[in-house]
Short mmCIF file of C-alpha atoms in Angstrom, two decimals:
data_model
loop_
_atom_site.label_atom_id
_atom_site.label_comp_id
_atom_site.label_asym_id
_atom_site.label_seq_id
_atom_site.Cartn_x
_atom_site.Cartn_y
_atom_site.Cartn_z
CA MET A 47 -24.12 -22.94 -20.44
CA ALA A 48 -22.42 -22.24 -17.14
CA VAL A 49 -19.07 -22.12 -18.37
CA THR A 50 -20.04 -19.40 -21.30
CA PHE A 51 -22.06 -17.66 -18.32
CA ILE A 52 -18.81 -17.40 -16.59
CA LEU A 53 -16.98 -15.76 -19.35
CA PHE A 54 -19.92 -13.59 -19.68
CA ILE A 55 -19.45 -12.63 -16.31
CA VAL A 56 -15.70 -12.04 -16.73
CA LEU A 57 -15.97 -9.87 -19.23
CA VAL A 58 -18.88 -7.57 -18.59
CA ALA A 59 -18.27 -7.31 -14.81
CA SER A 60 -14.79 -5.47 -16.04
CA GLY A 61 -16.56 -2.02 -15.10
CA PHE A 62 -15.09 -3.28 -11.59
CA ARG A 63 -11.72 -3.72 -10.30
CA ALA A 64 -10.03 -4.67 -6.94
CA GLU A 65 -6.18 -3.71 -7.17
CA ALA A 66 -4.07 -5.52 -5.00
CA MET A 67 -1.90 -3.03 -3.36
CA GLN A 68 0.64 -3.06 -0.65
CA ASP A 69 -0.14 -0.40 2.10
CA GLN A 70 3.49 0.95 2.03
CA SER A 71 3.80 1.47 -1.65
CA TYR A 72 4.79 5.48 -1.23
CA GLY A 73 5.07 5.35 2.46
CA LEU A 74 2.19 7.49 2.61
CA GLY A 75 0.59 9.21 6.40
CA SER A 76 3.48 11.29 6.67
CA VAL A 77 5.59 8.68 8.03
CA THR A 78 8.79 8.72 5.54
CA THR A 79 8.82 12.40 4.84
CA GLY A 80 12.15 12.91 2.57
CA ARG A 81 13.68 10.04 4.63
CA VAL A 82 11.91 7.42 2.73
CA SER A 83 10.96 5.25 5.50
CA ALA A 84 14.21 5.77 7.65
CA VAL A 85 12.34 7.05 10.84
CA THR A 86 12.06 3.36 13.02
CA ALA A 87 14.94 4.46 15.03
CA GLU A 88 13.77 8.14 15.53
CA THR A 89 12.11 8.91 18.48
CA ASP A 90 10.63 12.44 17.92
CA HIS A 91 7.95 11.08 15.85
CA SER A 92 4.31 10.92 16.21
CA PHE A 93 3.41 8.18 14.12
CA GLY A 94 5.43 5.66 16.64
CA ALA A 95 2.26 3.66 16.57
CA LEU A 96 2.33 2.71 13.10
CA ILE A 97 6.28 2.67 12.35
CA ASN A 98 7.54 1.34 15.55
CA PRO A 99 5.27 1.11 18.93
CA ALA A 100 8.60 1.04 20.75
CA LEU A 101 9.20 4.75 20.06
CA LEU A 102 6.18 5.40 22.14
CA ALA A 103 7.93 4.74 25.25
CA ALA A 104 11.29 6.39 24.31
CA SER A 105 9.89 9.94 23.63
CA THR A 106 9.87 12.17 26.61
CA LYS A 107 7.02 14.43 25.11
CA LYS A 108 3.33 13.91 23.91
CA GLN A 109 3.06 14.84 20.52
CA PHE A 110 -0.09 15.40 17.83
CA THR A 111 0.46 15.67 14.13
CA PHE A 112 -1.94 15.93 11.13
CA GLY A 113 -0.61 15.50 7.63
CA LEU A 114 -1.51 15.69 4.08
CA SER A 115 -0.21 13.47 0.95
CA TRP A 116 -0.85 13.90 -2.65
CA VAL A 117 0.50 11.01 -5.05
CA SER A 118 0.84 11.26 -8.90
CA SER A 119 1.84 8.13 -11.09
CA GLN A 120 2.23 7.63 -14.61
CA VAL A 121 3.18 4.39 -16.21
CA ALA A 122 4.37 3.57 -19.97
CA ASN A 123 1.43 2.44 -22.21
CA PRO A 124 2.46 -0.75 -23.92
CA THR A 125 2.44 -0.01 -27.83
CA LYS A 126 1.85 -2.18 -30.43
CA VAL A 127 0.89 -5.57 -28.64
CA LEU A 128 -2.09 -7.99 -28.55
CA VAL A 129 -4.60 -6.42 -26.81
CA ASP A 130 -7.50 -9.03 -27.28
CA SER A 131 -7.85 -12.48 -28.58
CA ALA A 132 -10.06 -15.34 -29.06
CA ARG A 133 -8.29 -17.69 -26.30
CA PHE A 134 -8.07 -15.12 -23.38
CA ARG A 135 -10.95 -12.67 -24.26
CA THR A 136 -14.23 -13.13 -25.79
CA ARG A 137 -15.52 -9.87 -26.57
CA ASP A 138 -15.88 -10.57 -30.35
CA GLY A 139 -13.56 -13.68 -30.72
CA SER A 140 -10.96 -11.84 -32.63
CA ASP A 141 -7.34 -11.50 -32.39
CA ARG A 142 -6.64 -7.31 -32.09
CA GLU A 143 -3.79 -5.50 -31.68
CA GLY A 144 -3.30 -1.97 -30.76
CA ASP A 145 -2.02 0.24 -27.48
CA ALA A 146 -2.84 -0.82 -24.44
CA SER A 147 -3.82 2.00 -22.13
CA MET A 148 -2.63 2.65 -18.12
CA PRO A 149 -4.12 4.89 -16.16
CA PHE A 150 -2.54 8.20 -14.79
CA VAL A 151 -3.57 8.05 -11.09
CA ARG A 152 -3.63 10.32 -8.40
CA THR A 153 -4.50 9.68 -4.57
CA SER A 154 -4.95 12.14 -2.00
CA LEU A 155 -4.68 11.20 1.95
CA TRP A 156 -5.35 12.76 5.58
CA SER A 157 -3.43 11.12 8.36
CA ILE A 158 -3.10 11.94 12.50
CA GLY A 159 -0.79 10.96 14.78
CA TYR A 160 -0.50 11.01 18.46
CA SER A 161 1.81 9.88 21.14
CA HIS A 162 1.65 9.97 24.91
CA PRO A 163 4.58 8.63 26.93
CA PHE A 164 4.57 8.82 30.81
CA LYS A 165 6.04 7.62 33.78
CA LEU A 166 5.39 4.55 35.57
CA GLY A 167 4.60 5.07 39.26
CA PHE A 168 4.80 1.27 39.88
CA TRP A 169 8.22 0.85 38.43
CA PRO A 170 10.58 3.63 39.22
CA GLY A 171 12.85 4.85 36.45
CA HIS A 172 10.96 3.43 33.85
CA ARG A 173 8.55 4.88 31.32
CA ALA A 174 5.53 3.60 29.51
CA GLY A 175 3.51 5.18 26.37
CA PHE A 176 0.65 4.89 23.97
CA GLY A 177 -0.43 6.37 21.13
CA LEU A 178 -2.62 6.15 17.82
CA THR A 179 -2.56 6.53 13.96
CA LEU A 180 -5.68 7.08 11.92
CA SER A 181 -5.48 7.84 7.91
CA GLY A 182 -7.87 7.58 5.13
CA PRO A 183 -8.51 9.07 1.47
CA PHE A 184 -10.25 12.42 0.68
CA ASP A 185 -11.87 11.14 -2.32
CA GLN A 186 -13.34 7.63 -3.03
CA PHE A 187 -12.98 5.35 -0.33
CA ARG A 188 -12.90 2.27 -2.33
CA ARG A 189 -12.72 1.28 -6.06
CA TRP A 190 -14.12 -2.34 -6.70
CA LEU A 191 -13.02 -3.15 -10.18
CA ALA A 192 -12.91 -6.69 -11.54
CA LEU A 193 -9.68 -7.05 -13.59
CA SER A 194 -9.17 -10.33 -15.43
CA PRO A 195 -5.10 -11.84 -15.10
CA TYR A 196 -4.71 -10.57 -18.98
CA ASP A 197 -5.51 -6.89 -18.03
CA PHE A 198 -2.67 -4.44 -17.89
CA THR A 199 -2.56 -3.45 -14.36
CA THR A 200 0.53 -2.31 -11.83
CA LEU A 201 1.37 -4.11 -8.63
CA ARG A 202 1.94 -1.04 -6.75
CA TYR A 203 0.67 2.09 -7.89
CA GLY A 204 -2.81 2.79 -8.26
CA GLY A 205 -4.87 2.55 -5.23
CA SER A 206 -2.61 2.24 -2.44
CA ASP A 207 -4.15 3.62 1.17
CA THR A 208 -7.07 3.96 0.17
CA GLN A 209 -8.75 1.93 2.70
CA PHE A 210 -9.31 3.79 6.27
CA LYS A 211 -6.77 2.24 8.85
CA GLY A 212 -6.39 2.97 12.43
CA THR A 213 -3.65 1.48 14.70
CA ILE A 214 -3.24 1.67 18.46
CA ALA A 215 0.13 0.72 20.04
CA GLY A 216 1.65 0.87 23.30
CA GLY A 217 5.58 0.74 24.45
CA LEU A 218 7.46 -0.03 27.53
CA GLU A 219 10.69 0.85 28.92
CA LEU A 220 12.27 -2.61 29.67
CA VAL A 221 16.00 -0.80 30.55
CA PRO A 222 16.27 2.56 31.38
CA ASN A 223 17.42 4.71 28.81
CA HIS A 224 18.74 2.02 26.60
CA LEU A 225 16.03 -0.51 25.63
CA PHE A 226 12.16 -0.14 24.63
CA PHE A 227 9.42 -2.81 23.33
CA GLY A 228 6.32 -2.13 21.90
CA ALA A 229 3.30 -3.82 20.54
CA GLY A 230 0.25 -2.98 18.13
CA LEU A 231 -2.71 -3.72 16.17
CA SER A 232 -3.88 -2.12 12.84
CA LEU A 233 -7.63 -1.99 11.72
CA PHE A 234 -8.21 -1.65 8.16
CA LEU A 235 -11.62 -0.82 7.24
CA THR A 236 -12.42 -1.48 3.29
CA SER A 237 -15.26 -1.10 1.16
CA SER A 238 -18.10 1.24 0.83
CA GLY A 239 -21.32 -0.49 1.38
CA VAL A 240 -23.67 -1.21 -1.70
CA SER A 241 -21.79 -0.89 -5.59
CA GLU A 242 -24.28 -0.63 -8.48
CA ALA A 243 -23.51 -3.23 -11.02
CA THR A 244 -24.43 -2.96 -14.83
CA LEU A 245 -24.21 -6.83 -15.92
CA ASN A 246 -25.68 -6.51 -19.18
CA SER A 247 -27.63 -3.92 -21.39
CA GLN A 248 -30.78 -5.72 -20.51
CA ASN A 249 -30.50 -5.45 -16.79
CA PRO A 250 -29.30 -1.88 -16.32
CA THR A 251 -30.26 -1.67 -12.35
CA ALA A 252 -28.69 -5.00 -11.33
CA ARG A 253 -27.07 -4.44 -7.87
CA MET A 254 -24.45 -6.63 -6.13
CA ALA A 255 -23.75 -6.21 -2.60
CA MET A 256 -20.85 -5.53 -1.09
CA ASN A 257 -20.03 -5.76 2.77
CA VAL A 258 -17.90 -3.32 4.84
CA GLY A 259 -14.85 -5.35 5.76
CA PHE A 260 -12.65 -5.06 8.99
CA ASN A 261 -9.15 -6.30 8.65
CA THR A 262 -6.64 -6.64 11.55
CA SER A 263 -2.73 -6.65 11.22
CA THR A 264 -0.38 -6.96 14.44
CA VAL A 265 3.13 -4.53 14.58
CA PHE A 266 6.01 -5.16 17.26
CA GLY A 267 8.89 -3.37 17.77
CA LEU A 268 12.39 -2.51 19.69
CA TYR A 269 14.21 0.24 20.01
CA SER A 270 17.75 0.54 21.68
CA SER A 271 19.94 3.81 22.24
CA PHE A 272 23.42 4.03 23.60
CA ASP A 273 24.58 7.96 23.30
CA SER A 274 24.77 9.15 19.72
CA PHE A 275 23.88 5.66 18.25
CA SER A 276 20.45 3.98 18.14
CA ALA A 277 19.03 0.79 16.53
CA ALA A 278 15.35 -0.35 15.82
CA LEU A 279 13.91 -3.90 14.92
CA VAL A 280 10.11 -3.87 13.60
CA CYS A 281 8.11 -6.79 12.44
CA ARG A 282 4.68 -6.29 10.70
CA GLN A 283 1.96 -9.12 9.71
CA VAL A 284 0.68 -9.81 6.12
CA VAL A 285 -2.65 -8.27 5.40
CA VAL A 286 -4.77 -10.37 2.73
CA PRO A 287 -8.33 -9.01 3.08
CA ALA A 288 -10.81 -10.74 0.60
CA PHE A 289 -14.49 -10.37 -0.07
CA THR A 290 -16.38 -13.06 -1.42
CA GLN A 291 -19.91 -11.55 -3.67
CA THR A 292 -22.99 -13.48 -4.33
CA PHE A 293 -25.85 -12.87 -6.82
CA ILE A 294 -28.16 -14.08 -9.33
CA GLY A 295 -26.88 -13.26 -13.10
CA GLN A 296 -29.23 -13.90 -16.05
CA VAL A 297 -28.67 -16.51 -18.62
CA GLU A 298 -29.70 -15.41 -22.29
CA VAL A 299 -29.68 -17.61 -25.50
CA GLY A 300 -30.13 -16.09 -28.81
CA GLY A 301 -30.82 -12.62 -26.59
CA VAL A 302 -33.58 -14.33 -24.90
CA PRO A 303 -33.70 -14.93 -20.73
CA VAL A 304 -33.83 -18.71 -20.30
CA ALA A 305 -32.56 -19.03 -16.71
CA ASN A 306 -31.14 -17.34 -13.48
CA GLN A 307 -28.07 -18.42 -12.37
CA PRO A 308 -26.53 -18.08 -9.10
CA ALA A 309 -22.89 -16.72 -8.80
CA ALA A 310 -20.00 -16.17 -6.45
CA ILE A 311 -17.38 -13.33 -6.93
CA ARG A 312 -14.23 -13.75 -4.75
CA THR A 313 -11.23 -10.99 -4.81
CA SER A 314 -8.77 -9.65 -2.86
CA LEU A 315 -8.70 -6.01 -2.36
CA TYR A 316 -5.08 -5.28 -1.30
CA PHE A 317 -1.81 -7.02 -0.15
CA GLU A 318 0.70 -6.24 2.35
CA PRO A 319 3.73 -8.60 2.72
CA ALA A 320 4.89 -9.71 6.17
CA ILE A 321 7.35 -7.26 6.78
CA VAL A 322 10.98 -6.89 8.88
CA GLU A 323 12.50 -3.41 8.87
CA LEU A 324 16.16 -3.09 10.74
CA GLU A 325 17.23 0.32 11.19
CA ALA A 326 20.60 1.85 12.47
CA GLN A 327 21.11 5.60 13.21
CA LYS A 328 24.42 7.43 14.32
CA ARG A 329 24.61 11.39 15.27
CA PHE A 330 27.77 13.18 14.23
CA GLY A 331 26.82 16.76 16.06
CA GLY A 332 24.18 18.03 13.75
CA LEU A 333 24.41 15.66 11.17
CA VAL A 334 22.16 12.30 11.39
CA VAL A 335 23.01 9.33 9.35
CA SER A 336 20.27 6.54 8.92
CA ALA A 337 20.89 3.03 7.19
CA GLY A 338 18.11 0.14 7.09
CA LEU A 339 16.99 -2.89 5.39
CA GLY A 340 13.65 -4.17 4.90
CA PHE A 341 12.61 -7.89 4.20
CA GLN A 342 9.21 -8.51 2.45
CA LYS A 343 7.82 -11.85 2.13
CA TRP A 344 6.07 -11.39 -1.24
CA SER A 345 6.23 -15.14 -1.90
CA ASP A 346 3.09 -15.58 -0.04
CA TYR A 347 1.17 -13.31 -2.63
CA ALA A 348 -1.20 -14.77 -5.06
CA PRO A 349 -2.79 -12.47 -7.09
CA ARG A 350 -6.81 -12.85 -6.89
CA TYR A 351 -8.09 -10.52 -9.66
CA LEU A 352 -11.29 -11.98 -10.30
CA ALA A 353 -12.27 -15.78 -9.11
CA LEU A 354 -16.06 -16.78 -10.12
CA ALA A 355 -17.77 -19.89 -9.17
CA THR A 356 -21.27 -21.24 -10.23
CA PRO A 357 -23.13 -24.29 -10.43
CA ASP A 358 -23.70 -25.97 -13.77
CA ALA A 359 -26.89 -27.96 -14.82
CA SER A 360 -25.67 -31.22 -13.28
CA GLY A 361 -24.74 -29.23 -9.71
CA VAL A 362 -21.03 -29.47 -10.19
CA LEU A 363 -19.28 -26.35 -9.38
CA ARG A 364 -17.67 -24.38 -12.27
CA SER A 365 -15.10 -21.86 -11.16
CA THR A 366 -12.05 -19.37 -13.26
CA TYR A 367 -8.80 -19.39 -11.74
CA PRO A 368 -6.32 -16.63 -12.08
CA SER A 369 -2.87 -17.30 -13.69
CA ILE A 370 0.08 -17.97 -11.24
CA THR A 371 2.41 -15.06 -11.15
CA PRO A 372 5.51 -16.16 -9.75
CA MET A 373 6.60 -13.84 -6.76
CA GLN A 374 9.78 -13.57 -4.74
CA ASP A 375 10.52 -12.35 -1.45
CA THR A 376 12.38 -9.03 -1.39
CA LEU A 377 15.21 -7.10 0.84
CA ASN A 378 14.70 -3.17 0.30
CA PRO A 379 18.05 -1.18 1.48
CA ARG A 380 17.92 2.16 2.30
CA ALA A 381 19.67 5.58 3.78
CA SER A 382 19.22 9.18 4.60
CA LEU A 383 20.87 11.94 6.23
CA GLU A 384 19.47 14.65 7.93
CA TRP A 385 20.97 18.29 8.85
CA ARG A 386 20.19 19.45 12.25
CA GLY A 387 22.73 22.34 12.42
CA LEU A 388 20.56 25.37 12.28
CA ASP A 389 18.46 26.69 14.81
CA HIS A 390 14.72 25.81 14.24
CA TRP A 391 15.54 24.17 10.77
CA ARG A 392 15.98 20.83 9.66
CA PHE A 393 17.26 19.36 6.24
CA SER A 394 16.86 15.60 5.08
CA ALA A 395 17.51 13.58 1.95
CA GLY A 396 17.01 9.86 1.53
CA TYR A 397 17.04 7.17 -0.67
CA GLN A 398 15.45 3.57 -1.03
CA PHE A 399 16.23 0.50 -3.53
CA ARG A 400 13.03 -1.34 -4.33
CA PRO A 401 13.31 -4.64 -5.97
CA THR A 402 10.08 -6.04 -7.87
CA PRO A 403 8.98 -9.34 -6.35
CA VAL A 404 7.83 -10.22 -9.48
CA VAL A 405 10.01 -13.12 -10.71
CA ASP A 406 8.54 -13.75 -14.15
CA LEU A 407 6.28 -11.79 -16.80
CA SER A 408 6.44 -13.69 -19.71
CA ASN A 409 3.36 -15.81 -19.04
CA GLU A 410 -0.44 -14.60 -19.66
CA SER A 411 -0.59 -12.22 -16.66
CA ASN A 412 0.22 -8.40 -17.29
CA LEU A 413 1.01 -7.62 -13.53
CA ILE A 414 3.18 -4.83 -14.21
CA ASP A 415 6.12 -4.04 -11.89
CA THR A 416 9.74 -3.54 -12.09
CA ASP A 417 12.97 -2.11 -9.72
CA THR A 418 12.23 0.98 -8.13
CA HIS A 419 14.85 3.65 -7.03
CA VAL A 420 13.07 6.01 -4.53
CA LEU A 421 14.60 9.55 -3.87
CA GLY A 422 13.14 11.93 -0.95
CA LEU A 423 13.83 15.44 0.09
CA SER A 424 12.48 17.50 3.17
CA VAL A 425 12.58 20.29 5.27
CA SER A 426 10.98 21.48 8.79
CA ARG A 427 10.91 24.64 10.42
CA HIS A 428 10.03 24.82 14.29
CA LEU A 429 7.67 27.79 14.43
CA GLY A 430 7.78 28.15 18.39
CA ASN A 431 4.39 28.80 19.99
CA PRO A 432 1.78 30.11 17.71
CA LEU A 433 -1.94 30.47 18.84
CA PHE A 434 -2.63 27.58 21.03
CA PHE A 435 0.24 25.63 19.93
CA ASP A 436 3.31 24.59 21.81
CA ARG A 437 6.69 24.00 19.60
CA LEU A 438 4.54 24.05 16.22
CA THR A 439 6.65 22.21 13.30
CA VAL A 440 5.87 22.59 9.98
CA SER A 441 7.45 19.85 7.56
CA LEU A 442 7.29 19.65 3.59
CA TYR A 443 8.45 16.70 2.07
CA GLY A 444 8.53 14.83 -1.83
CA GLN A 445 9.62 11.73 -3.29
CA ALA A 446 10.14 11.05 -6.82
CA HIS A 447 9.88 7.25 -7.84
CA PHE A 448 11.82 6.12 -10.93
CA LEU A 449 10.65 2.86 -12.55
CA ASN A 450 13.95 0.67 -13.91
CA PRO A 451 13.03 -0.07 -17.72
CA ARG A 452 11.94 -3.63 -18.01
CA VAL A 453 11.71 -5.81 -21.09
CA VAL A 454 8.94 -7.93 -21.16
CA VAL A 455 9.21 -10.78 -23.95
CA LYS A 456 5.73 -12.93 -24.25
CA SER A 457 6.64 -16.83 -24.10
CA SER A 458 3.24 -17.66 -26.25
CA ALA A 459 2.36 -15.47 -29.36
CA ALA A 460 -1.38 -15.83 -28.09
CA PHE A 461 -0.98 -14.13 -24.74
CA ILE A 462 -2.37 -10.51 -24.11
CA GLY A 463 0.87 -8.40 -24.71
CA ALA A 464 2.40 -10.27 -27.32
CA PRO A 465 4.63 -9.90 -28.45
CA GLY A 466 6.29 -7.86 -25.79
CA TYR A 467 6.36 -4.22 -24.49
CA THR A 468 8.96 -2.32 -22.09
CA ILE A 469 8.12 -1.19 -18.35
CA SER A 470 9.06 2.19 -17.45
CA GLY A 471 7.48 4.80 -15.47
CA ARG A 472 7.49 7.66 -12.57
CA ALA A 473 5.72 8.60 -9.31
CA PHE A 474 5.74 11.84 -7.43
CA VAL A 475 4.77 12.28 -3.80
CA GLY A 476 4.21 15.13 -1.90
CA GLY A 477 3.33 15.82 1.44
CA LEU A 478 2.57 18.82 4.43
CA SER A 479 2.62 17.91 8.01
CA LEU A 480 1.94 20.10 11.36
CA THR A 481 3.35 18.68 14.50
CA SER A 482 3.05 20.37 18.21
CA ASP A 483 4.37 19.15 21.42
CA ILE A 484 1.27 19.01 24.10
#
C-alpha cells in the first residue's frame, strides 16, 4: 500500500515543480550586456561585487546602476512520441503516444549594483573598495512544481534567476595600478512561505508547508592591468539548495479513506555549478578586444526532480529515486568587441559558445539540453549630468540564443519520449540599464 501511495503522490503532485536552473543561464542582472559575460576584466562596472570583486578596488569612481531584464524562450515540442506508459506513469495504466508540450517561458527581473572605491590612509598609494548587488523577479517569486524524471523539461530555460539574490564584496589593491584581489558572499533567498497543494479531489484544501530558504555562495577574483592590457581570474562556489517538505497524506482503498500516511518530499530548486573564469582584454585605441574561457563543474549535478519517502506498514522507509542523467564538466569560450571611438557612444558585440553538460539523453530521463550559440549586441550613450545624476549612462542590450538541433534516440521503446525526437529552440534577452557616477 505504501508503494502505491508513493506512486499516487508522484502523479497527483505534478502541479508542482522545482526546476533545476543555473543562475547564469542568461547572464541577467545587466551584467553581460551585449558582450556576453566578457566584463570580468572591465573596471568601469557597477556590478563588480558579483562579476569580479577585485574590480571594486581597481575603479577610481563610485557608481550606481539600476537595470531591467526580459527573457523569452521556446524549445520545440517533441512530436509523435510516447507521452504515457504503464511502466513509467500510472495515470490510467495505458501506453499513449502524442505531442509533448514545452512551455513558452517569460522572465522579467530588476537589478541594482553599487561600487565604492576609496584610498587607504594606513597604506599610502593603495586603494580598496566595497560593493553590493541585488536582483529579483518582478513577477512570481518561486514556482514549486514536482517534476518526475520522465517529464519533458529544460535544464537551463524555464525559471532562471527567479530567486532574490544579494552579493556583498570587497576588493584590495595589492600592487599599485597592477594587481587587485577581491572576495564576496552571495545570499540566495528562495521560496514563498506557504503553498497550497491539492493532493486529491477529496482533499482540495490540503496544504504543504514551504519554508523560506537562505543559501550562500562565495566568489573570489583577481584583476591585473599593464598599460593597455588587462586580465582577470574569477572563482565561484557551487550552489545546490534543496528543500525537504513533510506532510500527512490520506490513503484510500476503493475510494474510501482508510489511513493517514506520513511522507516527505525532497527536491532541489536550482543549481549553479562551481565556475572558474579567465578573461583577457586588450585596447587598440578606441577598440577593445576581449576573450575569455569559463570552466563549469557540471559533473557534481544530480537532478532531483522529486524524491519522496514514506514508511510502510512494517516501518521500513520506502522512497522513489530519480533517474541518473550523466553530466560532464564544460568549457565555455567567448569573445567580444567594443568600439569607443565616438564621443559619448559605445557599441559592443559578443559571442559565446555554451556546450551542453548532458552527455546521454537516451535513458528514461527527458532533461532537455543541447549546445547553444549566444550572440549579443549593445549600445550605450553618456547623457552628461541631467537632473541630480552625475555622468548618466543609458545602455540597451540584447542577446539571441540559438540551440543546436540534437537528435534524441531512446534506448528502450518503453521510455517516455520513445522512439525519439529532435531538440531545437531559441531564446531572446533584452535589457535596459541606467548608470551614474556618484
